[in-house]
Amino acid sequence: MPLSMNREVFITCAVTGSGDTVSKSSHVPITPKQIAEAAVEAAKAGAAIIHCHVRDPETGAPARRLDLYREVTDRIRSADVDIVLNLTAGMGGDLVFGNVESPLPVNEKGTDMAGATERVAHVAECLPEICTLDCGTMNFSLGDYVMTNTPSMLREMARQMTALGVRPEIEAFDTGHLWFAKQLVEEGLIEDPVLIQLCMGIPWGAPDDLNTFMAMVNNVPSNWTFSAFSIGRNALAYPAAAILAGGNVRVGLEDNLYIGKGQLATNGQLVEKAVSVIEGMGAKIVGPAEVREKLKLKKR
């Protein structure tokens, strides 16, 4: 495809995630208050969209508790800065098998399988403007863990999200996920405008080399809006790659803990870094109001 740089770019900041990052950086927010403060910091630095998970306030472990999502949502909405709120709906599909000789019964430690309605209960409760939909099943990182999202589960979650008036952000970790996303749109389960996040470099999805990235981009319909990120060492390079490919930018401590070699980052610093890249390439930073207009979002 010809080079088609995006010149009006919005930034999403994924402030905490659900990975085992709490032990690696003291900057990863844990409590609802810390998560909301991180969201405000990122928004003031230039992020239009804040992507939120919640964690157990005592242990830092990933959680799905409605009270935690409600507190995060209320704190962000009462802040003195405008923020487009994007809540994860990826939790509740974690399957950990026993071992290579005895895969069943599954390992209860780490396994968290929930039905579609339970997986979007916090979305119905909080009504964010956007929520994520991990559009496929994949081997995820090491060991016996599988991120599980069956076609039937995804269809029902997409139906419920659309019925709630919440815009799904399709999370695509490989080209097959894009294929199924097109099917959801064809079936009317996801409405225009379609929003997608290209998730690069996560073992064992799509690697983050440029050839694979462009294969992902070339499978995104031209009338969809997409963002992209990579985890780890290539995370800081991906804002430039995403913009050059015609997309938008995601950064944040969910994906990358460092602002430089050996230098732990805050969410605000990662957003500031992305802003400098975007503006240095001659593009404009798009704010929350413009994002709402572009994506036809309902401000809550």
Short mmCIF file of C-alpha atoms in Angstrom, two decimals:
data_model
loop_
_atom_site.label_atom_id
_atom_site.label_comp_id
_atom_site.label_asym_id
_atom_site.label_seq_id
_atom_site.Cartn_x
_atom_site.Cartn_y
_atom_site.Cartn_z
CA MET A 1 0.00 0.00 0.00
CA PRO A 2 1.21 3.58 -0.57
CA LEU A 3 2.51 5.54 2.39
CA SER A 4 -0.41 7.41 3.94
CA MET A 5 0.74 9.19 7.07
CA ASN A 6 -1.91 10.16 9.60
CA ARG A 7 -1.69 13.88 10.28
CA GLU A 8 -4.38 14.08 12.97
CA VAL A 9 -3.42 11.62 15.68
CA PHE A 10 -5.05 10.68 18.98
CA ILE A 11 -3.16 9.02 21.81
CA THR A 12 -4.50 6.22 24.00
CA CYS A 13 -2.73 5.62 27.31
CA ALA A 14 -3.09 2.13 28.83
CA VAL A 15 -2.24 3.05 32.40
CA THR A 16 -1.96 -0.24 34.30
CA GLY A 17 -2.96 -3.46 32.50
CA SER A 18 -3.23 -6.86 34.19
CA GLY A 19 0.29 -8.19 33.77
CA ASP A 20 2.85 -8.94 36.47
CA THR A 21 4.37 -5.47 36.31
CA VAL A 22 3.67 -4.25 39.84
CA SER A 23 6.79 -6.01 41.15
CA LYS A 24 8.91 -4.46 38.39
CA SER A 25 8.00 -0.79 38.73
CA SER A 26 6.66 1.32 41.58
CA HIS A 27 5.04 3.60 39.00
CA VAL A 28 2.39 1.04 38.01
CA PRO A 29 -0.89 2.22 39.58
CA ILE A 30 -2.77 -0.29 41.74
CA THR A 31 -5.61 1.31 43.72
CA PRO A 32 -8.58 3.06 42.07
CA LYS A 33 -7.21 6.38 43.34
CA GLN A 34 -3.79 5.69 41.80
CA ILE A 35 -5.31 4.51 38.52
CA ALA A 36 -7.49 7.64 38.28
CA GLU A 37 -4.52 9.88 39.11
CA ALA A 38 -2.49 8.13 36.40
CA ALA A 39 -5.34 8.71 33.95
CA VAL A 40 -5.44 12.42 34.77
CA GLU A 41 -1.64 12.67 34.48
CA ALA A 42 -1.75 11.03 31.05
CA ALA A 43 -4.64 13.19 29.86
CA LYS A 44 -2.88 16.38 30.90
CA ALA A 45 0.21 15.18 29.03
CA GLY A 46 -1.82 14.80 25.81
CA ALA A 47 -3.72 11.50 25.82
CA ALA A 48 -7.30 11.70 24.56
CA ILE A 49 -8.29 8.15 25.58
CA ILE A 50 -7.45 6.34 28.81
CA HIS A 51 -7.59 2.53 28.78
CA CYS A 52 -8.15 1.06 32.26
CA HIS A 53 -7.93 -2.29 33.99
CA VAL A 54 -8.40 -2.61 37.75
CA ARG A 55 -6.27 -4.41 40.33
CA ASP A 56 -6.77 -5.78 43.81
CA PRO A 57 -5.78 -2.80 46.01
CA GLU A 58 -4.07 -5.09 48.52
CA THR A 59 -2.08 -7.40 46.24
CA GLY A 60 -1.90 -5.63 42.87
CA ALA A 61 -3.27 -8.75 41.16
CA PRO A 62 -5.67 -8.28 38.22
CA ALA A 63 -9.32 -8.03 39.25
CA ARG A 64 -12.83 -7.84 37.79
CA ARG A 65 -14.64 -6.34 40.81
CA LEU A 66 -17.50 -3.99 39.95
CA ASP A 67 -16.82 -1.73 42.94
CA LEU A 68 -13.27 -1.09 41.74
CA TYR A 69 -14.41 -0.24 38.21
CA ARG A 70 -17.12 2.04 39.62
CA GLU A 71 -14.63 3.91 41.82
CA VAL A 72 -12.15 4.34 38.97
CA THR A 73 -14.92 5.56 36.65
CA ASP A 74 -16.33 8.02 39.19
CA ARG A 75 -12.91 9.41 40.04
CA ILE A 76 -11.99 9.93 36.38
CA ARG A 77 -15.32 11.53 35.52
CA SER A 78 -15.05 13.95 38.44
CA ALA A 79 -11.53 15.02 37.45
CA ASP A 80 -10.69 18.50 36.19
CA VAL A 81 -9.70 17.28 32.73
CA ASP A 82 -11.71 15.83 29.85
CA ILE A 83 -11.01 12.12 29.23
CA VAL A 84 -12.50 9.52 26.88
CA LEU A 85 -12.83 6.43 29.07
CA ASN A 86 -12.00 2.99 27.67
CA LEU A 87 -12.48 0.02 30.03
CA THR A 88 -11.08 -3.43 29.32
CA ALA A 89 -13.47 -6.32 28.78
CA GLY A 90 -10.66 -8.79 28.30
CA MET A 91 -10.81 -10.30 31.77
CA GLY A 92 -12.67 -13.59 32.36
CA GLY A 93 -11.11 -15.55 29.50
CA ASP A 94 -8.00 -16.87 31.24
CA LEU A 95 -7.45 -20.61 30.91
CA VAL A 96 -4.42 -22.34 32.46
CA PHE A 97 -4.06 -26.04 31.71
CA GLY A 98 -2.66 -28.51 34.22
CA ASN A 99 0.60 -29.60 32.56
CA VAL A 100 1.86 -31.17 29.36
CA GLU A 101 1.03 -34.73 30.50
CA SER A 102 -2.21 -33.98 32.38
CA PRO A 103 -3.82 -30.87 30.86
CA LEU A 104 -7.10 -31.61 32.68
CA PRO A 105 -8.25 -30.67 35.19
CA VAL A 106 -7.19 -27.10 34.57
CA ASN A 107 -4.96 -25.27 37.01
CA GLU A 108 -7.27 -23.23 39.21
CA LYS A 109 -4.46 -20.77 39.97
CA GLY A 110 -4.62 -18.29 37.14
CA THR A 111 -7.74 -19.71 35.48
CA ASP A 112 -10.60 -17.22 35.39
CA MET A 113 -13.40 -18.18 33.03
CA ALA A 114 -16.65 -16.22 33.04
CA GLY A 115 -19.73 -15.98 30.84
CA ALA A 116 -20.36 -13.14 28.40
CA THR A 117 -22.75 -11.22 30.64
CA GLU A 118 -20.38 -11.42 33.60
CA ARG A 119 -17.46 -10.31 31.44
CA VAL A 120 -19.27 -7.12 30.43
CA ALA A 121 -21.06 -6.52 33.76
CA HIS A 122 -18.76 -3.60 34.63
CA VAL A 123 -19.36 -2.13 31.17
CA ALA A 124 -23.12 -2.19 31.80
CA GLU A 125 -22.54 -0.73 35.26
CA CYS A 126 -20.16 2.09 34.30
CA LEU A 127 -21.11 2.74 30.64
CA PRO A 128 -17.70 3.90 29.39
CA GLU A 129 -17.50 5.45 25.96
CA ILE A 130 -15.30 2.57 24.70
CA CYS A 131 -14.56 -0.96 25.89
CA THR A 132 -12.17 -3.53 24.44
CA LEU A 133 -13.01 -6.79 22.70
CA ASP A 134 -10.07 -9.21 22.37
CA CYS A 135 -11.01 -10.68 19.02
CA GLY A 136 -9.62 -14.22 19.23
CA THR A 137 -8.01 -17.04 21.19
CA MET A 138 -4.23 -17.40 21.35
CA ASN A 139 -1.32 -18.91 23.25
CA PHE A 140 -0.26 -16.00 25.41
CA SER A 141 3.30 -15.74 26.72
CA LEU A 142 4.81 -18.82 28.37
CA GLY A 143 3.66 -21.99 30.12
CA ASP A 144 0.14 -23.41 29.83
CA TYR A 145 -1.88 -20.17 29.65
CA VAL A 146 -4.34 -19.60 26.80
CA MET A 147 -6.26 -16.36 26.26
CA THR A 148 -9.68 -17.79 25.43
CA ASN A 149 -12.30 -15.99 23.32
CA THR A 150 -14.52 -18.32 21.30
CA PRO A 151 -16.53 -17.11 18.28
CA SER A 152 -19.80 -17.57 20.22
CA MET A 153 -18.43 -15.65 23.20
CA LEU A 154 -17.21 -12.80 21.03
CA ARG A 155 -20.49 -12.56 19.15
CA GLU A 156 -22.47 -12.30 22.40
CA MET A 157 -20.07 -9.80 24.01
CA ALA A 158 -20.13 -7.65 20.87
CA ARG A 159 -23.93 -7.78 20.82
CA GLN A 160 -24.16 -6.67 24.44
CA MET A 161 -21.62 -3.87 24.01
CA THR A 162 -23.42 -2.50 20.98
CA ALA A 163 -26.81 -2.73 22.73
CA LEU A 164 -25.36 -0.71 25.63
CA GLY A 165 -24.26 2.05 23.27
CA VAL A 166 -20.59 1.46 24.09
CA ARG A 167 -18.13 1.48 21.18
CA PRO A 168 -16.09 -1.76 21.06
CA GLU A 169 -12.39 -1.34 20.43
CA ILE A 170 -11.39 -4.55 18.67
CA GLU A 171 -8.06 -5.83 19.98
CA ALA A 172 -6.32 -7.74 17.17
CA PHE A 173 -3.26 -9.81 18.07
CA ASP A 174 -2.95 -11.54 14.68
CA THR A 175 -4.41 -11.45 11.18
CA GLY A 176 -7.04 -14.09 11.96
CA HIS A 177 -8.47 -11.76 14.59
CA LEU A 178 -8.94 -9.12 11.91
CA TRP A 179 -10.69 -11.71 9.74
CA PHE A 180 -13.17 -12.46 12.52
CA ALA A 181 -13.60 -8.75 13.29
CA LYS A 182 -14.76 -8.24 9.72
CA GLN A 183 -17.27 -11.04 10.26
CA LEU A 184 -18.66 -9.33 13.38
CA VAL A 185 -19.10 -6.13 11.39
CA GLU A 186 -20.71 -8.01 8.48
CA GLU A 187 -23.20 -9.60 10.90
CA GLY A 188 -24.12 -6.18 12.32
CA LEU A 189 -22.80 -6.97 15.78
CA ILE A 190 -20.36 -4.04 15.63
CA GLU A 191 -21.52 -0.77 14.12
CA ASP A 192 -19.70 1.96 12.22
CA PRO A 193 -17.39 3.66 12.86
CA VAL A 194 -15.23 0.63 13.59
CA LEU A 195 -12.33 1.10 16.01
CA ILE A 196 -9.42 -1.33 16.17
CA GLN A 197 -6.19 -1.71 18.12
CA LEU A 198 -3.28 -3.60 16.51
CA CYS A 199 -1.44 -5.36 19.35
CA MET A 200 2.07 -6.19 18.20
CA GLY A 201 4.89 -8.20 19.73
CA ILE A 202 2.87 -10.17 22.27
CA PRO A 203 4.03 -13.80 22.42
CA TRP A 204 2.63 -15.67 20.50
CA GLY A 205 0.64 -13.34 18.35
CA ALA A 206 1.90 -11.13 15.53
CA PRO A 207 5.58 -10.19 15.93
CA ASP A 208 6.34 -6.49 15.74
CA ASP A 209 8.68 -6.45 12.72
CA LEU A 210 7.59 -3.97 10.06
CA ASN A 211 6.67 -6.58 7.45
CA THR A 212 4.22 -8.25 9.84
CA PHE A 213 2.92 -4.89 11.02
CA MET A 214 2.16 -3.81 7.46
CA ALA A 215 0.43 -7.15 6.84
CA MET A 216 -1.83 -6.30 9.78
CA VAL A 217 -2.38 -2.73 8.53
CA ASN A 218 -3.16 -3.96 5.01
CA ASN A 219 -5.90 -6.18 6.45
CA VAL A 220 -7.65 -3.22 8.13
CA PRO A 221 -10.45 -1.83 5.92
CA SER A 222 -9.76 1.73 4.80
CA ASN A 223 -12.87 3.10 6.52
CA TRP A 224 -11.89 1.74 9.96
CA THR A 225 -9.94 3.76 12.53
CA PHE A 226 -6.92 2.00 13.98
CA SER A 227 -4.22 2.47 16.58
CA ALA A 228 -1.15 0.34 17.17
CA PHE A 229 1.42 -0.44 19.83
CA SER A 230 4.19 -2.88 20.64
CA ILE A 231 5.31 -4.09 24.01
CA GLY A 232 8.82 -4.03 25.44
CA ARG A 233 11.92 -2.66 23.76
CA ASN A 234 10.20 -1.62 20.51
CA ALA A 235 7.34 0.20 22.25
CA LEU A 236 9.01 3.59 21.96
CA ALA A 237 9.47 3.17 18.20
CA TYR A 238 5.88 2.22 17.47
CA PRO A 239 4.30 5.69 17.65
CA ALA A 240 6.31 6.62 14.55
CA ALA A 241 5.46 3.35 12.79
CA ALA A 242 1.76 3.70 13.58
CA ILE A 243 1.56 7.27 12.30
CA LEU A 244 3.45 6.49 9.09
CA ALA A 245 1.06 3.61 8.43
CA GLY A 246 -1.96 5.91 8.81
CA GLY A 247 -2.90 5.02 12.37
CA ASN A 248 -3.04 6.41 15.88
CA VAL A 249 -0.86 5.82 18.93
CA ARG A 250 -1.07 3.83 22.15
CA VAL A 251 1.47 4.01 24.97
CA GLY A 252 1.37 3.34 28.71
CA LEU A 253 2.66 1.17 31.52
CA GLU A 254 0.47 -1.75 30.46
CA ASP A 255 2.76 -2.16 27.45
CA ASN A 256 6.15 -0.78 28.47
CA LEU A 257 7.76 0.24 31.77
CA TYR A 258 10.71 2.25 30.43
CA ILE A 259 11.31 5.69 28.96
CA GLY A 260 14.94 4.83 28.19
CA LYS A 261 17.48 2.15 28.93
CA GLY A 262 17.27 1.43 32.65
CA GLN A 263 14.94 4.40 33.21
CA LEU A 264 11.52 3.52 34.63
CA ALA A 265 8.72 5.67 33.21
CA THR A 266 5.47 7.15 34.41
CA ASN A 267 2.40 7.14 32.20
CA GLY A 268 2.69 10.89 31.78
CA GLN A 269 6.28 10.60 30.57
CA LEU A 270 5.34 7.98 27.99
CA VAL A 271 2.55 10.22 26.67
CA GLU A 272 4.91 13.19 26.55
CA LYS A 273 7.37 11.09 24.55
CA ALA A 274 4.60 10.15 22.09
CA VAL A 275 3.53 13.79 21.78
CA SER A 276 7.09 14.80 20.87
CA VAL A 277 7.24 12.08 18.19
CA ILE A 278 3.87 13.01 16.71
CA GLU A 279 4.56 16.73 16.61
CA GLY A 280 8.11 16.15 15.41
CA MET A 281 6.69 14.30 12.40
CA GLY A 282 4.48 17.28 11.55
CA ALA A 283 1.19 15.78 12.76
CA LYS A 284 -1.43 17.29 15.06
CA ILE A 285 -2.53 15.90 18.43
CA VAL A 286 -6.29 15.26 18.51
CA GLY A 287 -8.15 15.83 21.79
CA PRO A 288 -11.14 14.13 23.44
CA ALA A 289 -13.82 16.27 21.78
CA GLU A 290 -12.46 15.54 18.30
CA VAL A 291 -12.20 11.83 19.11
CA ARG A 292 -15.85 11.76 20.21
CA GLU A 293 -16.91 13.41 16.97
CA LYS A 294 -14.80 11.09 14.82
CA LEU A 295 -15.91 7.89 16.57
CA LYS A 296 -19.50 9.00 17.34
CA LEU A 297 -19.06 8.40 21.05
CA LYS A 298 -21.60 9.15 23.76
CA LYS A 299 -20.04 11.25 26.51
CA ARG A 300 -21.24 10.02 29.90
#
